[in-house]
Amino acid sequence: MPFPPTRRLRWLVQVLFLIGFVVLLDITVVPLPEGLPTDLYLRLSPLNGLVTMLARREILYTTLLPGLATLLITALFGRVFCGWFCPMGTTIDVFERLALRRRRYPLPDPKRLDRTRPIKYVLLTGMLAAALLSFQPAAFLDPISMVHRSYIAVVHGPIHNLAQDARDVAYRPLRARGRRIQPGAAPRVYHLNAVILAMWGTVLGLSAVQKRFWCRHLCPLGALLALVAHLPLLRRRVADGCTHCMRCERDCKMGCIQEKGRSYRSRECILCYNCESICPVDAVSFPLGAGPEPGRDSSHQLGRRRLLGGAAAGVLWMVGVRTSVGHARTAGRSDLPNQLEENTKSPRRIRPPGALPERQFLQTCIRCGECMKVCPTNALQPALGEGGLEGLFTPILVPRIGHCEERCNACSRVCPTGAIQNFRIEEKRDKFILGKASINRSTCRPWYGGKKCSICDEHCSYDAIDTRMIDGAERPVVLEDKCTGCGICERMCPVTPVAAIEVSARDERRPLVDEGLSPLSGFTSQ
Amino acid sequence: MRVPLTICRRDFLKRATALVGGGALLGVGSLGCGKRSGNGAPQEGAGGSGTRPRVAAATAGSLAYDLVIARKAPAAELVRLAFDQLGGMDKLVRPGQQVCLKPNMAWAREKGSGACTNPDVLGAVIDLILQAGVAAKDIVVFEHTRDAFTTAASFSEIQAVCDARRIALVNGDSQQVYDAQEAPEGTKFLKPFGENEEVASDLMEADVVFNMPVLKQHSATGLSMGMKNLMGAIYNPRRYHGGKDADPDSGSQELDERIVDLTVLLKPKLTLTVLDATFVLREAGPKGDIGTPGDELQTLIVGTDPVAVDSAGAQIFGMAPDKVGHVKAAADRKVGEMDVDKLRASDRLAEIDGPAGPAKGQADADGAAPTDSSDKAG
C-alpha cells in the first residue's frame, strides 16, 4: 500500500535531507569546496546558537541566521523541523523502520506520557541556566551537535576505512588491467568513538520503549521548538466521520493524539501526517488556517516548579563539572587565564590553531566534530579528560596521530560557532602557537644513543629545530622562539611509542583574530 | 506501507556483500586518480608481478653519454636539450612499457623554492615520454610524501602537471602498495632473511624508472639528490635514523650507509636519474622556509649512474662530492663512480662557469657547505 501523498512527500523530504546531511559531511575534507555551507545543519539548530550566544554573551550572526529561519518556520507551521528535516529525527525514524520493524508498541497512555514529556523542558531550562552562567551545554544534549559527532566518529570513520581497504585490495588487480586508482589513504581514527556511540546508541535504543522516545521526552531542541509552536497555521482537524478506531492514536510518532483520536497536543505534533494517512475513513486533515480548532490542546506542561528545578539542575551541573577539574569560578574575565587553570591544564590539551582563549573556547565550542572530520592529518581528536570534564569531546591535537599541517586552515573554516576563529593561512605561522616541543634527552637517539638522526629537524616547517655539534656529536635542539607546536616532529620521531620530542600546551598563544567573524564567514570563507 | 520482509541467510549474505562491495566501490570510484585514457587495451598476462613479459629496457651502452649536464635555459628546454644529447627518449622507453617516475614531492612547497622537483621539469619529461609513444595510462608518478599528500601535491603543482596529462599520481601512504624486497649482495644494514625493505610496487614492477630528485641542502645528509630521493619510494624511511638493532660500529654514519644500501637495492631498476637543479634550496633543507626562493641555477643533470649524478650535483651545488657522506660511502663501496671525469660526460665539469661554478678544488668546498654535517660523515 503506497503512502498517501503528504506522508510520502514527508518521507522523501526526510530522506533527501538526511542524504544532504551525509553529503555535506562527506565533502567536509581538504580541499574544502568553495562556498558550500558544510556546517549548515549545525546552524539550523536555534538551540546551538542560543546557548552559545548566552554563554558567550555576544551576538553571533553566523550561528544565528539559519536558526532563526528554523524558529520562524516552527512559529508558522509547528514542529515540521522535527518531523521533516532534523537529521537526528530521521535517523531515529530509519532506525525504527529497520531495527524495530517487528516491534508492536502498546497503545500510548496519555497520562503517563504527560508525566515524562516535560523532562525535555527541564533539560532545556537546565541548558539555558548553565549557558547563562557561561557554560556550554550543547556537547551533551543538543541533538544536532550529537548527530554530527556520531556520524563522523561512528559512521564515517569505519566506512572510510573500509573504502580505503577496498582501494588497497583493488589497487594491484586494476593496475594489472591498465586501470589506475588511488591506493587507500591513511585510515581515520576517532578516539572515544565508543563513548560517542554509547551516547547515540542510547538515544536510538530508547525507541524500543516508545517511538521517537528521545523526541517525545528528552530533546531540548524539540522543547524549544515546542515553546515556539504556539499558534501554528497547520492544525489537525478531525471530521465528523471519525469512528474512534484508535489507529491514529496508536500510530502517532509522538504519542500526542488523545481522546480516541479527537484531540491532540499541538506542541508535540511534528506534522508527520501518519494520522492523516492511516485514517480508514479519511477523517483527519491538516488544513491551513488561523481559526480555533476544538481538538487542539496547546498546553505545554511547563510549570514553575519544573522550571526552577531545571534551572537549579543546570546550575548544579555546571558547578559540578567545573569543580571536577579545579576551576569552579564562573565570574571574572573569560579571556584571561586564571592561575589554577594554568597550573592544572593537561599538557596534552593542545588546541587547534585559531582556537579562542580556553575559557571562551569551552563556551563556544559545541563539540560537533566538524574540525575533526576535516583535519587532513586526522590530528584533531575528541578529548576525554584532557580539557577537563567540561572539555569532553572538544578537539585536541594528538601529534602522534597527525600534525597540524603548516598550510591548512580547514578546521577554522568549518567551525560553525567560531570557536576556532577563521584565519588566513598566511597569518597562521605568526599568530598562533599551539604549544612548544621539547626533547627528551634520555630517549632521543642522537642525545642518548649517539646515532645520526635529524628527522625532527628535517620535517620542521618553521625551522625551529637546529642540529648542532654538541659534545662531539650532532644533536637536535629546539629553538623555542620559532616553535609553533604543530607536532610534526613528534609525529615523525622514530622513537616509539613515546616520542623523544613531544609537544605540550606550554606557552600556547591564542589571540583573537582581529577582523572577527563576518556574518557569512562559513559560507564564503577562503 | 509494510513490505513483508522475510530474509534468509543466503539473502542476508547477498545483501551484505552487495552493501559492503557497493560502499567500497563508491569510495573507490569517487577518488580514482588519473583518469583512464583510451579504452585500456588489455595487456598480456595481466597478473601479479613478474608474469607480465617485459620489454627490454634500453641499456646504458646505447646512449650517447653516461652523463649529461644541461645549463642556462628554461626548464622545459633543459629537458629537451639533455635528452637530445643522450640520444633521444626513444632510446630509453618504448611503447607498451610501464614507466614510473619518482620526483621529490615531499613537502608543501611552491615551484621555485627548490624543495620539490620543478613541475616544469617533470611535465617536460612526461611530454617526451608521451611523444615516444608510451600511453598515459602506462606512466605513473609515485611519491611517499612527508607533508600531507594532498597539500604537497597541490602546492608543488605536481598534481596539476599530472592531471593535465592524465597521468596517475600515486599516494604512497598505504603500506599495501609496497612489496618487501630481499636484500641483494653488498648491503650493510639490509640483510637476507633479516631486514627487508618495503619498496613501492609501482617502481619495482615498472620497466623503466626515472628517479627525478631535486638538488638541495639537507640537514641530515648534507645534500639531498638522487640517492636520498629513493627514501621516498619506501614505506618506512623513519627506520633509517638509528634503529635499535643498528650496527654499533657504524656510529653516526648509519643513515649514509643505509642510503647506499637502498641504492644498491634499487640501482638495477633505475633507468635514469634526472637531477633537477633549476632552483636549488641552499639552506634550511630539506624543506626550507616558506617564501624563500631557491637559487636559480638553471641546470639539469641526467645520467645512468646514480652516484655519478649525485657527485656532479654536489659539485654544481658547490660542494666536494666526497664531503657528502652518502656519495662518499657509495663510491667507497663501489656502487658507482664518483669521479665524473672518468665517465662519458657531455661536459667537463671544470669547464662550467657561472655563479654556480663547481668546486674547482676541494679547498673551497668547506666554506660553501651550509652545515658541517657532511664533514663528519666524509
PDB file of N, CA and C in Angstrom, chain A residues 449-481:
ATOM      1  N   GLY A 449      71.792   7.806  22.251  1.00  0.00           N
ATOM      2  CA  GLY A 449      72.415   6.655  21.597  1.00  0.00           C
ATOM      3  C   GLY A 449      73.557   7.010  20.667  1.00  0.00           C
ATOM      4  N   GLY A 450      73.807   8.296  20.486  1.00  0.00           N
ATOM      5  CA  GLY A 450      74.893   8.689  19.601  1.00  0.00           C
ATOM      6  C   GLY A 450      74.635   8.386  18.139  1.00  0.00           C
ATOM      7  N   LYS A 451      73.378   8.176  17.781  1.00  0.00           N
ATOM      8  CA  LYS A 451      73.054   7.899  16.387  1.00  0.00           C
ATOM      9  C   LYS A 451      72.884   9.199  15.623  1.00  0.00           C
ATOM     10  N   LYS A 452      72.999   9.092  14.309  1.00  0.00           N
ATOM     11  CA  LYS A 452      72.752  10.259  13.491  1.00  0.00           C
ATOM     12  C   LYS A 452      71.270  10.267  13.122  1.00  0.00           C
ATOM     13  N   CYS A 453      70.568  11.222  13.601  1.00  0.00           N
ATOM     14  CA  CYS A 453      69.141  11.306  13.301  1.00  0.00           C
ATOM     15  C   CYS A 453      68.742  12.762  13.385  1.00  0.00           C
ATOM     16  N   SER A 454      68.067  13.238  12.384  1.00  0.00           N
ATOM     17  CA  SER A 454      67.574  14.609  12.470  1.00  0.00           C
ATOM     18  C   SER A 454      66.220  14.695  11.800  1.00  0.00           C
ATOM     19  N   ILE A 455      65.418  13.642  12.012  1.00  0.00           N
ATOM     20  CA  ILE A 455      64.096  13.633  11.389  1.00  0.00           C
ATOM     21  C   ILE A 455      63.291  14.854  11.818  1.00  0.00           C
ATOM     22  N   CYS A 456      63.383  15.198  13.105  1.00  0.00           N
ATOM     23  CA  CYS A 456      62.603  16.341  13.584  1.00  0.00           C
ATOM     24  C   CYS A 456      63.041  17.617  12.882  1.00  0.00           C
ATOM     25  N   ASP A 457      64.347  17.757  12.722  1.00  0.00           N
ATOM     26  CA  ASP A 457      64.884  18.934  12.048  1.00  0.00           C
ATOM     27  C   ASP A 457      64.429  18.968  10.589  1.00  0.00           C
ATOM     28  N   GLU A 458      64.517  17.809   9.932  1.00  0.00           N
ATOM     29  CA  GLU A 458      64.101  17.733   8.531  1.00  0.00           C
ATOM     30  C   GLU A 458      62.655  18.162   8.338  1.00  0.00           C
ATOM     31  N   HIS A 459      61.780  17.675   9.221  1.00  0.00           N
ATOM     32  CA  HIS A 459      60.358  17.874   8.997  1.00  0.00           C
ATOM     33  C   HIS A 459      59.855  19.227   9.463  1.00  0.00           C
ATOM     34  N   CYS A 460      60.564  19.850  10.383  1.00  0.00           N
ATOM     35  CA  CYS A 460      60.065  21.093  10.965  1.00  0.00           C
ATOM     36  C   CYS A 460      59.763  22.121   9.873  1.00  0.00           C
ATOM     37  N   SER A 461      58.530  22.618   9.877  1.00  0.00           N
ATOM     38  CA  SER A 461      58.134  23.578   8.858  1.00  0.00           C
ATOM     39  C   SER A 461      58.560  24.991   9.208  1.00  0.00           C
ATOM     40  N   TYR A 462      58.979  25.194  10.436  1.00  0.00           N
ATOM     41  CA  TYR A 462      59.217  26.553  10.909  1.00  0.00           C
ATOM     42  C   TYR A 462      60.693  26.783  11.231  1.00  0.00           C
ATOM     43  N   ASP A 463      61.527  25.844  10.804  1.00  0.00           N
ATOM     44  CA  ASP A 463      62.955  25.952  11.036  1.00  0.00           C
ATOM     45  C   ASP A 463      63.244  26.115  12.530  1.00  0.00           C
ATOM     46  N   ALA A 464      62.462  25.447  13.348  1.00  0.00           N
ATOM     47  CA  ALA A 464      62.561  25.641  14.794  1.00  0.00           C
ATOM     48  C   ALA A 464      63.436  24.589  15.458  1.00  0.00           C
ATOM     49  N   ILE A 465      63.995  23.682  14.664  1.00  0.00           N
ATOM     50  CA  ILE A 465      64.907  22.696  15.247  1.00  0.00           C
ATOM     51  C   ILE A 465      66.236  22.818  14.534  1.00  0.00           C
ATOM     52  N   ASP A 466      67.270  22.902  15.332  1.00  0.00           N
ATOM     53  CA  ASP A 466      68.600  23.111  14.813  1.00  0.00           C
ATOM     54  C   ASP A 466      69.428  21.890  15.180  1.00  0.00           C
ATOM     55  N   THR A 467      70.194  21.378  14.224  1.00  0.00           N
ATOM     56  CA  THR A 467      71.104  20.285  14.542  1.00  0.00           C
ATOM     57  C   THR A 467      72.473  20.899  14.818  1.00  0.00           C
ATOM     58  N   ARG A 468      72.930  20.736  16.041  1.00  0.00           N
ATOM     59  CA  ARG A 468      74.168  21.396  16.432  1.00  0.00           C
ATOM     60  C   ARG A 468      75.203  20.387  16.894  1.00  0.00           C
ATOM     61  N   MET A 469      76.447  20.764  16.739  1.00  0.00           N
ATOM     62  CA  MET A 469      77.537  19.934  17.236  1.00  0.00           C
ATOM     63  C   MET A 469      77.651  20.183  18.741  1.00  0.00           C
ATOM     64  N   ILE A 470      77.229  19.204  19.522  1.00  0.00           N
ATOM     65  CA  ILE A 470      77.295  19.348  20.976  1.00  0.00           C
ATOM     66  C   ILE A 470      78.015  18.131  21.539  1.00  0.00           C
ATOM     67  N   ASP A 471      79.038  18.350  22.314  1.00  0.00           N
ATOM     68  CA  ASP A 471      79.826  17.277  22.910  1.00  0.00           C
ATOM     69  C   ASP A 471      80.256  16.247  21.872  1.00  0.00           C
ATOM     70  N   GLY A 472      80.707  16.720  20.736  1.00  0.00           N
ATOM     71  CA  GLY A 472      81.285  15.818  19.744  1.00  0.00           C
ATOM     72  C   GLY A 472      80.297  15.068  18.893  1.00  0.00           C
ATOM     73  N   ALA A 473      79.009  15.390  19.005  1.00  0.00           N
ATOM     74  CA  ALA A 473      78.045  14.728  18.125  1.00  0.00           C
ATOM     75  C   ALA A 473      76.990  15.736  17.703  1.00  0.00           C
ATOM     76  N   GLU A 474      76.363  15.448  16.568  1.00  0.00           N
ATOM     77  CA  GLU A 474      75.316  16.338  16.102  1.00  0.00           C
ATOM     78  C   GLU A 474      74.022  15.995  16.803  1.00  0.00           C
ATOM     79  N   ARG A 475      73.433  17.011  17.445  1.00  0.00           N
ATOM     80  CA  ARG A 475      72.232  16.752  18.237  1.00  0.00           C
ATOM     81  C   ARG A 475      71.202  17.837  17.991  1.00  0.00           C
ATOM     82  N   PRO A 476      69.933  17.437  17.965  1.00  0.00           N
ATOM     83  CA  PRO A 476      68.894  18.434  17.712  1.00  0.00           C
ATOM     84  C   PRO A 476      68.586  19.271  18.956  1.00  0.00           C
ATOM     85  N   VAL A 477      68.343  20.542  18.743  1.00  0.00           N
ATOM     86  CA  VAL A 477      67.847  21.407  19.816  1.00  0.00           C
ATOM     87  C   VAL A 477      66.641  22.186  19.282  1.00  0.00           C
ATOM     88  N   VAL A 478      65.693  22.465  20.177  1.00  0.00           N
ATOM     89  CA  VAL A 478      64.504  23.200  19.784  1.00  0.00           C
ATOM     90  C   VAL A 478      64.748  24.691  19.965  1.00  0.00           C
ATOM     91  N   LEU A 479      64.445  25.459  18.952  1.00  0.00           N
ATOM     92  CA  LEU A 479      64.523  26.913  19.070  1.00  0.00           C
ATOM     93  C   LEU A 479      63.147  27.402  19.521  1.00  0.00           C
ATOM     94  N   GLU A 480      63.062  27.699  20.804  1.00  0.00           N
ATOM     95  CA  GLU A 480      61.758  27.993  21.415  1.00  0.00           C
ATOM     96  C   GLU A 480      61.027  29.129  20.713  1.00  0.00           C
ATOM     97  N   ASP A 481      61.759  30.116  20.261  1.00  0.00           N
ATOM     98  CA  ASP A 481      61.078  31.283  19.707  1.00  0.00           C
ATOM     99  C   ASP A 481      60.457  30.989  18.351  1.00  0.00           C
TER     100      ASP A 481
END
